Every structure is written in structure tokens, then in C-alpha cells.
PDB file of C-alpha atoms in Angstrom:
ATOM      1  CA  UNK A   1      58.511 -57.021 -47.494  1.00 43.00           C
ATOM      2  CA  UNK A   2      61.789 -55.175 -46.491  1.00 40.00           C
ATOM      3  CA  UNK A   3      62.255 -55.230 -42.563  1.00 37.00           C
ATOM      4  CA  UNK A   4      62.078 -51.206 -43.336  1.00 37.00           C
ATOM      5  CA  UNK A   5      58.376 -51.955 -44.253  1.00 41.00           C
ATOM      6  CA  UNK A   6      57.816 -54.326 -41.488  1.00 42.00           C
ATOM      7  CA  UNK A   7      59.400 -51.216 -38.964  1.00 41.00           C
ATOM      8  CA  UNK A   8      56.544 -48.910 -40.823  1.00 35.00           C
ATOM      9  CA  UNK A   9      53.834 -51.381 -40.514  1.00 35.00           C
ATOM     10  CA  UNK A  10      54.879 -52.172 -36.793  1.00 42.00           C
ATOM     11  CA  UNK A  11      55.079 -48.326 -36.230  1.00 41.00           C
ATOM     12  CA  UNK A  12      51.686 -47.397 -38.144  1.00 38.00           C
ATOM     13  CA  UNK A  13      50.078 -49.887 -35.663  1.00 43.00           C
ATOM     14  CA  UNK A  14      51.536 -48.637 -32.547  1.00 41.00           C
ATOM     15  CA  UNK A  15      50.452 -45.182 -33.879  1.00 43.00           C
ATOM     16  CA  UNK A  16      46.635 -46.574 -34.222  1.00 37.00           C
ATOM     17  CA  UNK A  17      46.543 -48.440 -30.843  1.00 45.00           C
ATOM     18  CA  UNK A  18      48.162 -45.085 -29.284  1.00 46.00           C
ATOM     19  CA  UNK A  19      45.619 -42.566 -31.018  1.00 49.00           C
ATOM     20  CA  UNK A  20      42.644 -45.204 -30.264  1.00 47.00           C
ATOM     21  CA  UNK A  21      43.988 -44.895 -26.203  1.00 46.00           C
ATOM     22  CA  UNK A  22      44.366 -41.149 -26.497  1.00 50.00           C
ATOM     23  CA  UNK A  23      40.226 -40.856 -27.373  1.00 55.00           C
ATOM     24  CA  UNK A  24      39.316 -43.282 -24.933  1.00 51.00           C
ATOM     25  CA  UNK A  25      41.242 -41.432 -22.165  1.00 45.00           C
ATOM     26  CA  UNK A  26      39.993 -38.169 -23.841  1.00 55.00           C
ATOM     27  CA  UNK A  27      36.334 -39.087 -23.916  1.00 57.00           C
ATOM     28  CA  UNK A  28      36.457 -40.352 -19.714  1.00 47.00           C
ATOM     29  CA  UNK A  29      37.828 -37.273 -19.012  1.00 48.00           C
ATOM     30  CA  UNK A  30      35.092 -35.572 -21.139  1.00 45.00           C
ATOM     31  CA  UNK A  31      32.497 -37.824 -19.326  1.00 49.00           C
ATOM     32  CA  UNK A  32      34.004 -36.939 -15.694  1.00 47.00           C
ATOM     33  CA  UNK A  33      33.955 -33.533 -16.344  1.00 44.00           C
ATOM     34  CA  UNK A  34      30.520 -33.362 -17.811  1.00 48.00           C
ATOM     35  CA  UNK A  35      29.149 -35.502 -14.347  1.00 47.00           C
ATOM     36  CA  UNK A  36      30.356 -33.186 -11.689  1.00 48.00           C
ATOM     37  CA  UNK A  37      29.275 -30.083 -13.796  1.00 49.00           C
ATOM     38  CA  UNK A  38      25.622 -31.297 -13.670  1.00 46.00           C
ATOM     39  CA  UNK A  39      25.994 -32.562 -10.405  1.00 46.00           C
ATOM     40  CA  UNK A  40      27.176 -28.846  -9.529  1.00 46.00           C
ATOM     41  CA  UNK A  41      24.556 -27.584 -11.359  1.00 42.00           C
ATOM     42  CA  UNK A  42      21.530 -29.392  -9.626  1.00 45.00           C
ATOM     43  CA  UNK A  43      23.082 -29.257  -6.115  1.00 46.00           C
ATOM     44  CA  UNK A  44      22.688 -25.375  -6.312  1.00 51.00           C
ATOM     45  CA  UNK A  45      19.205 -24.101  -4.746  1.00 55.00           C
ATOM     46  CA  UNK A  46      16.923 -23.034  -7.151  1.00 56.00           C
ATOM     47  CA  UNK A  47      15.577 -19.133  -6.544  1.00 53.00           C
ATOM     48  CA  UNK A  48      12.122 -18.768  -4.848  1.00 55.00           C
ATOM     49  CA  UNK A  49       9.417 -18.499  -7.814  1.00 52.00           C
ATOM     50  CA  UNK A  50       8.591 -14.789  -7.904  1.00 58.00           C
ATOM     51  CA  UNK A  51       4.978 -15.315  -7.627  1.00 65.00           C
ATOM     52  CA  UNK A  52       4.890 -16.892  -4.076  1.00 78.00           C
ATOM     53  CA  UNK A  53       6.658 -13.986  -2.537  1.00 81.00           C
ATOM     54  CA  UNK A  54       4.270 -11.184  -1.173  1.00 77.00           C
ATOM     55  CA  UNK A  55       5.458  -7.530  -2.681  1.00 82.00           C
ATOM     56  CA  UNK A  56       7.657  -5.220   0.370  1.00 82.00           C
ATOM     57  CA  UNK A  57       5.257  -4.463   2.620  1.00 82.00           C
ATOM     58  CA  UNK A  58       2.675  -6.151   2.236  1.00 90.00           C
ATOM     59  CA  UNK A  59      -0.322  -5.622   4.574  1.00 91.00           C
ATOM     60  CA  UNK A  60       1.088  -2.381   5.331  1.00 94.00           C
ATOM     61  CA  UNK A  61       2.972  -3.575   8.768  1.00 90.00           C
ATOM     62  CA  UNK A  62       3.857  -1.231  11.743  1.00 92.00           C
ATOM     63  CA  UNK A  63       2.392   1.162  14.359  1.00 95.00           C
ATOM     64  CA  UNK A  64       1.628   3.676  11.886  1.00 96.00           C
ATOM     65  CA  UNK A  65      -1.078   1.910   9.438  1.00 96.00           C
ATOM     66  CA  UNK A  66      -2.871   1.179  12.430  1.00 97.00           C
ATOM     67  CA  UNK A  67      -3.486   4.448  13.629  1.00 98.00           C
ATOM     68  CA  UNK A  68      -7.031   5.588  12.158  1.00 98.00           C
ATOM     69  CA  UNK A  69      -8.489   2.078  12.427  1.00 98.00           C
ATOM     70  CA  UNK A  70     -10.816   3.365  15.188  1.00 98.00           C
ATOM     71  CA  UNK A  71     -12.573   4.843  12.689  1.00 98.00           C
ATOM     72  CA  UNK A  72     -13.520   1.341  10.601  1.00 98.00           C
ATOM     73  CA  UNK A  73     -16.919   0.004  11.376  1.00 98.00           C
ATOM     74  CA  UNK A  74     -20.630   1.160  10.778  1.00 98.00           C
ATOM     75  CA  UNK A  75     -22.191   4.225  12.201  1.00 98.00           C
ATOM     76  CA  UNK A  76     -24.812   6.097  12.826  1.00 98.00           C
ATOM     77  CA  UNK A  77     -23.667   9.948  12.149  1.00 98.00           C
ATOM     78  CA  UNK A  78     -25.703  12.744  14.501  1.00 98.00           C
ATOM     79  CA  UNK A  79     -24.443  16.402  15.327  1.00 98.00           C
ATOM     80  CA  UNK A  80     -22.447  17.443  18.111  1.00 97.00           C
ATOM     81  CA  UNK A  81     -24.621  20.084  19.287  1.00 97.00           C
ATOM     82  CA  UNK A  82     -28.325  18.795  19.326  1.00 96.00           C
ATOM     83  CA  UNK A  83     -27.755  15.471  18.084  1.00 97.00           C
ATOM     84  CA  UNK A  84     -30.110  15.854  15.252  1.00 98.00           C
ATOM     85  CA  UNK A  85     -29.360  13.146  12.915  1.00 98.00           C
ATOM     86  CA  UNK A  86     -26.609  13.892  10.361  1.00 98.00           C
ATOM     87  CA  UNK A  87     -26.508  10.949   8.245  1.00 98.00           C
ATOM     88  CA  UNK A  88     -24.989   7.313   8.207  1.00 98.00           C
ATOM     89  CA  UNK A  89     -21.017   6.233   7.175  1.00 98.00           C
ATOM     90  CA  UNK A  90     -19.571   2.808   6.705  1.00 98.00           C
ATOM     91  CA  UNK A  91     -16.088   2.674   6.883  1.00 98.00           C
ATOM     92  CA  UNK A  92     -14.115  -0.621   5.917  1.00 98.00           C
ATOM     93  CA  UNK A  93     -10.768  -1.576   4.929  1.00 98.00           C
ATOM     94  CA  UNK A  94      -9.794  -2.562   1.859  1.00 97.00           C
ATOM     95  CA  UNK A  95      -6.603  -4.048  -0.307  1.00 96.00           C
ATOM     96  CA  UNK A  96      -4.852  -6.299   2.893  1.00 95.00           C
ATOM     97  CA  UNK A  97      -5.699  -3.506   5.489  1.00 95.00           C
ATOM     98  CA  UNK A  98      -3.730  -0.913   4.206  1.00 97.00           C
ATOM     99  CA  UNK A  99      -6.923   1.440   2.563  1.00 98.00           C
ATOM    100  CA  UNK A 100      -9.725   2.550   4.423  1.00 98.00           C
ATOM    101  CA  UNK A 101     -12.836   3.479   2.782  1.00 98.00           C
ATOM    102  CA  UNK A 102     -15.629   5.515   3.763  1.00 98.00           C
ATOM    103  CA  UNK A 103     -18.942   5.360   2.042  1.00 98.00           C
ATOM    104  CA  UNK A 104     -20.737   8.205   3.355  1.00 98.00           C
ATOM    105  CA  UNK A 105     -24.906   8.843   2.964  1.00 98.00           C
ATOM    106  CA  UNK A 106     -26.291  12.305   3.932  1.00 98.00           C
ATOM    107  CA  UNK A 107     -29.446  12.560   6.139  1.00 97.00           C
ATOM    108  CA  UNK A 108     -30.038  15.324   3.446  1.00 95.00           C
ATOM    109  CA  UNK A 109     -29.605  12.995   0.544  1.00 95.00           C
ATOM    110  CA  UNK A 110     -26.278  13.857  -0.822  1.00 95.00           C
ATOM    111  CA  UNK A 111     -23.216  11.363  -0.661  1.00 97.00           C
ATOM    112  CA  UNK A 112     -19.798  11.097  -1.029  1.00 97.00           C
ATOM    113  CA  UNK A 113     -16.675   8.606  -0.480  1.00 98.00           C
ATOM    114  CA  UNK A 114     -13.113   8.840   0.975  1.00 98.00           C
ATOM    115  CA  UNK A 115      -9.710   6.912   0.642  1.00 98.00           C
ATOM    116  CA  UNK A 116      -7.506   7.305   3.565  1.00 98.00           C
ATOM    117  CA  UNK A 117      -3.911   5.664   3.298  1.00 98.00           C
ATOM    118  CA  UNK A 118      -0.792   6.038   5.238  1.00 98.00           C
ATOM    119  CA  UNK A 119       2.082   6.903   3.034  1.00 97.00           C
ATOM    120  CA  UNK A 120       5.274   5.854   3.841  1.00 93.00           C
ATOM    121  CA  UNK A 121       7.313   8.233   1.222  1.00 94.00           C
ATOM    122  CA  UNK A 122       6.469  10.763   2.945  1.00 96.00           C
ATOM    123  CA  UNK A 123       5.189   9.710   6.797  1.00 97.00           C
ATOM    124  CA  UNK A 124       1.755  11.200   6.233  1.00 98.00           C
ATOM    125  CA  UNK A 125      -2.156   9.940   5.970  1.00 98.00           C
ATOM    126  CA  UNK A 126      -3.472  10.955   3.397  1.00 98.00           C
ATOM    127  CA  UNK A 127      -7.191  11.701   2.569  1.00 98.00           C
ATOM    128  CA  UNK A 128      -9.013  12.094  -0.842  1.00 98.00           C
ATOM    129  CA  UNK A 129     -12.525  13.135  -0.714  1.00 98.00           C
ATOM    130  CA  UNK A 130     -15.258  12.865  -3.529  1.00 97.00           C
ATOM    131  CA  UNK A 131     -19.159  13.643  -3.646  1.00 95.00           C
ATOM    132  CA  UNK A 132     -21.988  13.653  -5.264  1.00 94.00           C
ATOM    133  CA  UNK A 133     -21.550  17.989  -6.442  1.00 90.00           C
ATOM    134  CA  UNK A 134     -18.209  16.758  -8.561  1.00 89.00           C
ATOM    135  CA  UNK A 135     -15.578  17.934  -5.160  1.00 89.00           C
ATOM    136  CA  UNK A 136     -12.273  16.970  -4.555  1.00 94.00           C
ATOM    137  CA  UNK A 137     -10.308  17.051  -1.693  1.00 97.00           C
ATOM    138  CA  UNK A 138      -7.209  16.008  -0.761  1.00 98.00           C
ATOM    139  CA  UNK A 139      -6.343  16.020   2.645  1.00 98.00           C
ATOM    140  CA  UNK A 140      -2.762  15.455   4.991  1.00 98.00           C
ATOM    141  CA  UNK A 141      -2.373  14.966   7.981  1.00 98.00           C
ATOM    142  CA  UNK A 142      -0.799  12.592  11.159  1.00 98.00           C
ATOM    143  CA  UNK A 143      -1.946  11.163  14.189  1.00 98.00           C
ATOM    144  CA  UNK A 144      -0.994  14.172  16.855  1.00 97.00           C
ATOM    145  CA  UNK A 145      -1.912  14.140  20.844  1.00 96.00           C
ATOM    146  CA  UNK A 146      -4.668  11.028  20.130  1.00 96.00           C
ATOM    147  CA  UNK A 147      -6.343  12.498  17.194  1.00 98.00           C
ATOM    148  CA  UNK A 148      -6.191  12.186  13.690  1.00 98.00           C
ATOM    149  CA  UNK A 149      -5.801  16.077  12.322  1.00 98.00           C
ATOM    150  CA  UNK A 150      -5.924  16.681   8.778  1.00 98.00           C
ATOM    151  CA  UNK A 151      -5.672  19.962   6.550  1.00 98.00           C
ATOM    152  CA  UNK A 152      -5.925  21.257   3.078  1.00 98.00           C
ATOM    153  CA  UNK A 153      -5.333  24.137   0.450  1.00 97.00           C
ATOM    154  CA  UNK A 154      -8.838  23.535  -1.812  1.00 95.00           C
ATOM    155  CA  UNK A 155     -10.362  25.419  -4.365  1.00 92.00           C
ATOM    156  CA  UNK A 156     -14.238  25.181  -3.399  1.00 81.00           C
ATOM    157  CA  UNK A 157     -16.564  23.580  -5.958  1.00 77.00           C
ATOM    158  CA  UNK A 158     -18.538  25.345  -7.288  1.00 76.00           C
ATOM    159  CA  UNK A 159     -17.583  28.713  -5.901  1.00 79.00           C
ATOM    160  CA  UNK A 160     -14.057  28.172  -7.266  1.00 86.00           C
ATOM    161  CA  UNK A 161     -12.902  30.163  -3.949  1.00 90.00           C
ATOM    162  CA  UNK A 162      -9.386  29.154  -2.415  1.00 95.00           C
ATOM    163  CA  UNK A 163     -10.156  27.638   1.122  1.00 96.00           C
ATOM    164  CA  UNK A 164      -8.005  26.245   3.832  1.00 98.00           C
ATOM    165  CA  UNK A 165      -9.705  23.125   5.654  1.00 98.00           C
ATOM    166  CA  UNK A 166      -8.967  21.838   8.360  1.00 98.00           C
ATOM    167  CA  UNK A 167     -10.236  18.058   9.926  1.00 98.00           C
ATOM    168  CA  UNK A 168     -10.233  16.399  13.204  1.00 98.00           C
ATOM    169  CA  UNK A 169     -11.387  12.986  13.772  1.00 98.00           C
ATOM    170  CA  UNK A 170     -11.229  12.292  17.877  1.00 98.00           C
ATOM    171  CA  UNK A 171     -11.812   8.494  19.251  1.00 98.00           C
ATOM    172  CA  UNK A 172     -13.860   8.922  22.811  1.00 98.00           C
ATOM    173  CA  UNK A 173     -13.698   6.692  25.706  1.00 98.00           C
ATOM    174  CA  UNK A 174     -17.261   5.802  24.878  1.00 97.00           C
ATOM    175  CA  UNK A 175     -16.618   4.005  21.703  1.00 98.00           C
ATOM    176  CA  UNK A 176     -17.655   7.185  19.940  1.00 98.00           C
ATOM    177  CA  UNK A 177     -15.436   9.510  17.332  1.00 98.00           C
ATOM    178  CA  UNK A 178     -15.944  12.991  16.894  1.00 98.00           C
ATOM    179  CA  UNK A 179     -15.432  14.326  13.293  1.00 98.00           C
ATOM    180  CA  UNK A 180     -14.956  17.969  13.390  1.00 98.00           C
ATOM    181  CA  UNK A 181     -13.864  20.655  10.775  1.00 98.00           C
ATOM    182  CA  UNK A 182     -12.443  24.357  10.173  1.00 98.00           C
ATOM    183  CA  UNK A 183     -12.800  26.420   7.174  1.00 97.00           C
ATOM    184  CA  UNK A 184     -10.341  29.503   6.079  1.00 97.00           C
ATOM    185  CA  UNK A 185     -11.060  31.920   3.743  1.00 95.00           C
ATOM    186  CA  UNK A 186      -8.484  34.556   4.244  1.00 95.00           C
ATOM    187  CA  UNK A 187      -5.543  32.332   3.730  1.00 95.00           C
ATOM    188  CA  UNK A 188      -5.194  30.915   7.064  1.00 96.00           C
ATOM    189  CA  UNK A 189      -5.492  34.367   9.016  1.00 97.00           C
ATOM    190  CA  UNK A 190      -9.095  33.168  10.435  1.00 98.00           C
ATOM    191  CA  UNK A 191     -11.142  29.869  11.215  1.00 98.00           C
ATOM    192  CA  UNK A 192     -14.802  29.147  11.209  1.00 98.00           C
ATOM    193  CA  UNK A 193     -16.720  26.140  12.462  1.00 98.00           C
ATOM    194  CA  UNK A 194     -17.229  24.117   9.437  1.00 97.00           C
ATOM    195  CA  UNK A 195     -19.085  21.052  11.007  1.00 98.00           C
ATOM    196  CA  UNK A 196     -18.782  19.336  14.189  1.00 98.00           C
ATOM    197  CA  UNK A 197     -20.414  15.682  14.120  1.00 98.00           C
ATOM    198  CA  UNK A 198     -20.458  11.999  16.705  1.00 98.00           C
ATOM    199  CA  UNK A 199     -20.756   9.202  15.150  1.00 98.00           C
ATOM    200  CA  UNK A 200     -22.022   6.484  17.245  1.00 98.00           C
ATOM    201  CA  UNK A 201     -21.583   2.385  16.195  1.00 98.00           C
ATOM    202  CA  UNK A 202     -24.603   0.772  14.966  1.00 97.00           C
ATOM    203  CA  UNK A 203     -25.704  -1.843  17.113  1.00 88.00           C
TER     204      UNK A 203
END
């Protein structure tokens, strides 16, 4: 072998040794790298899990949800004037306090339901009445003075006669609430007596 060779031999070696330095350097650096991008990765905090966190609002918080809760509780329903008995209501609240739900049973054997909820959108309670003839009613209203005071544009079932309704509910130092109501036929011009009722807590 010509000491030309030998130089190429001694040089393809040196070339070997080098490149099998180069990927051991290479694959630390790979292995260093790798490390502190999973140790970066599991020292971040991981997001609350979506379904542990209650929705916005929740419970319906704040002075204004509260403000018809007087009216929850069981009664017995008798009229203003006379107190001749009127019927019978139970009023509870429903989905985390924020719906309240009257059940409402006629001395005279009819029926009917409401849903009452303060809406925020807008800043206003809101009632929708239903009985037992097929009626609808949606009320709107606000807390104003210490009473609840509703009103609404209605079509009359079954008359199908446009009607303007109006709807007080009054808490009373005696524990009692007065439920009273207007009715308009002429478009608001006039106002008769539609009912006028106390209801009184069962014992």
C-alpha cells in the first residue's frame, strides 16, 4: 500500500470517527431539546373541564330575581271584598330559583298555571299565563313603589276582542298579598275592576 493509500485510509477513518461524533452530539441535543419541551408542556395548567363550571349566572344572582319571591309559598285565595273563598294557588320556584311557578285551582273548578321570570335582556319580569279555556297571556312588568305591576296588550279567548290588562300583586304587613287586576277595552282610554283577591298562607 502506497503511503497515498495509507493518507486515504487514515483520512476515511478520521471521517467515520468525526461523522459517528457529529450524531452523538446531534442526537443529545435532540434529547435536551425534546426534555424541556415536555417539561414545558406539563408545567402549563391545564384549563378547568367545562362541565364543572356553572353557566353565567347561574341561580339568577342580584337584587332583582329576588323581588316577587313574596309571592312563593301555599295559599289559600279569598276575595277582597267579602272574603268569599276564591280558590287555592301554590307558588314554588323552580330551575335554581330563577322561575317561579304558580299552579292555580279555581273555587269554581277551572285552573290555570303561570311562569314568572326576571329577564335580564331587557330589565323586566315577565309573566306567561295559561288555563284550562286554551288563554294566553303574556304579561311585563317591574317591581314599582313595593308592588309588583304588570300589563298587557291580549286578544281575549274566546271573544277574540283586543284588551289591555293590567296586574298588581301587593305584599301586606300581615304576611298577606293582594292580587288585583284592570281590564281595557277601548285601547287604554278606560279601566274596569277586573278582580281584586288576598291570598292568605296556609297554615
Amino acid at each position: 500500500m502506497s503511503i497515498k493509500g495509507e493518507d486515504k485510509v487514515s483520512e476515511a477513518s478520521a471521517s467515520v470517527s468525526g461523522n459517528k461524533k457529529g450524531n452523538i452530539v446531534r442526537n443529545i441535543i435532540v434529547a435536551i431539546v425534546f426534555a424541556a419541551s415536555a417539561s414545558s408542556v406539563s408545567a402549563e395548567p391545564s384549563p378547568p373541564a367545562a362541565a364543572n363550571q356553572p353557566p353565567p349566572n347561574y341561580g339568577c344572582p342580584g337584587a332583582e330575581p329576588q323581588q316577587f319571591k313574596f309571592w312563593v309559598g301555599e295559599w289559600n285565595v279569598t276575595t277582597t271584598n267579602g272574603g268569599n273563598p276564591a280558590g287555592e294557588s301554590k307558588v314554588e320556584l323552580l330551575d335554581a330559583g330563577c322561575v317561579i311557578f304558580e299552579n292555580w285551582k279555581s273555587a269554581k273548578g277551572g285552573s290555570g298555571h303561570s311562569l314568572n321570570v326576571f329577564d335580564l335582556a331587557d330589565g323586566k319580569w315577565h309573566q306567561t299565563w295559561i288555563d284550562a279555556t286554551g288563554d294566553q297571556v303574556h304579561y311585563i312588568g317591574a317591581w314599582t313603589n313595593g308592588k309588583m305591576e304588570f300589563r298587557a296588550d291580549d286578544i281575549a279567548t274566546p271573544q277574540k276582542q283586543r284588551a289591555i290588562l293590567t296586574m298588581t300583586f301587593e305584599p301586606r304587613p300581615d304576611g298577606t298579598v293582594r292580587q288585583s287586576g284592570t281590564l281595557s277595552t277601548d285601547g287604554g282610554k278606560t279601566f274596569q275592576p277586573s278582580f281584586d283577591l288576598i291570598y292568605t298562607k296556609k297554615k
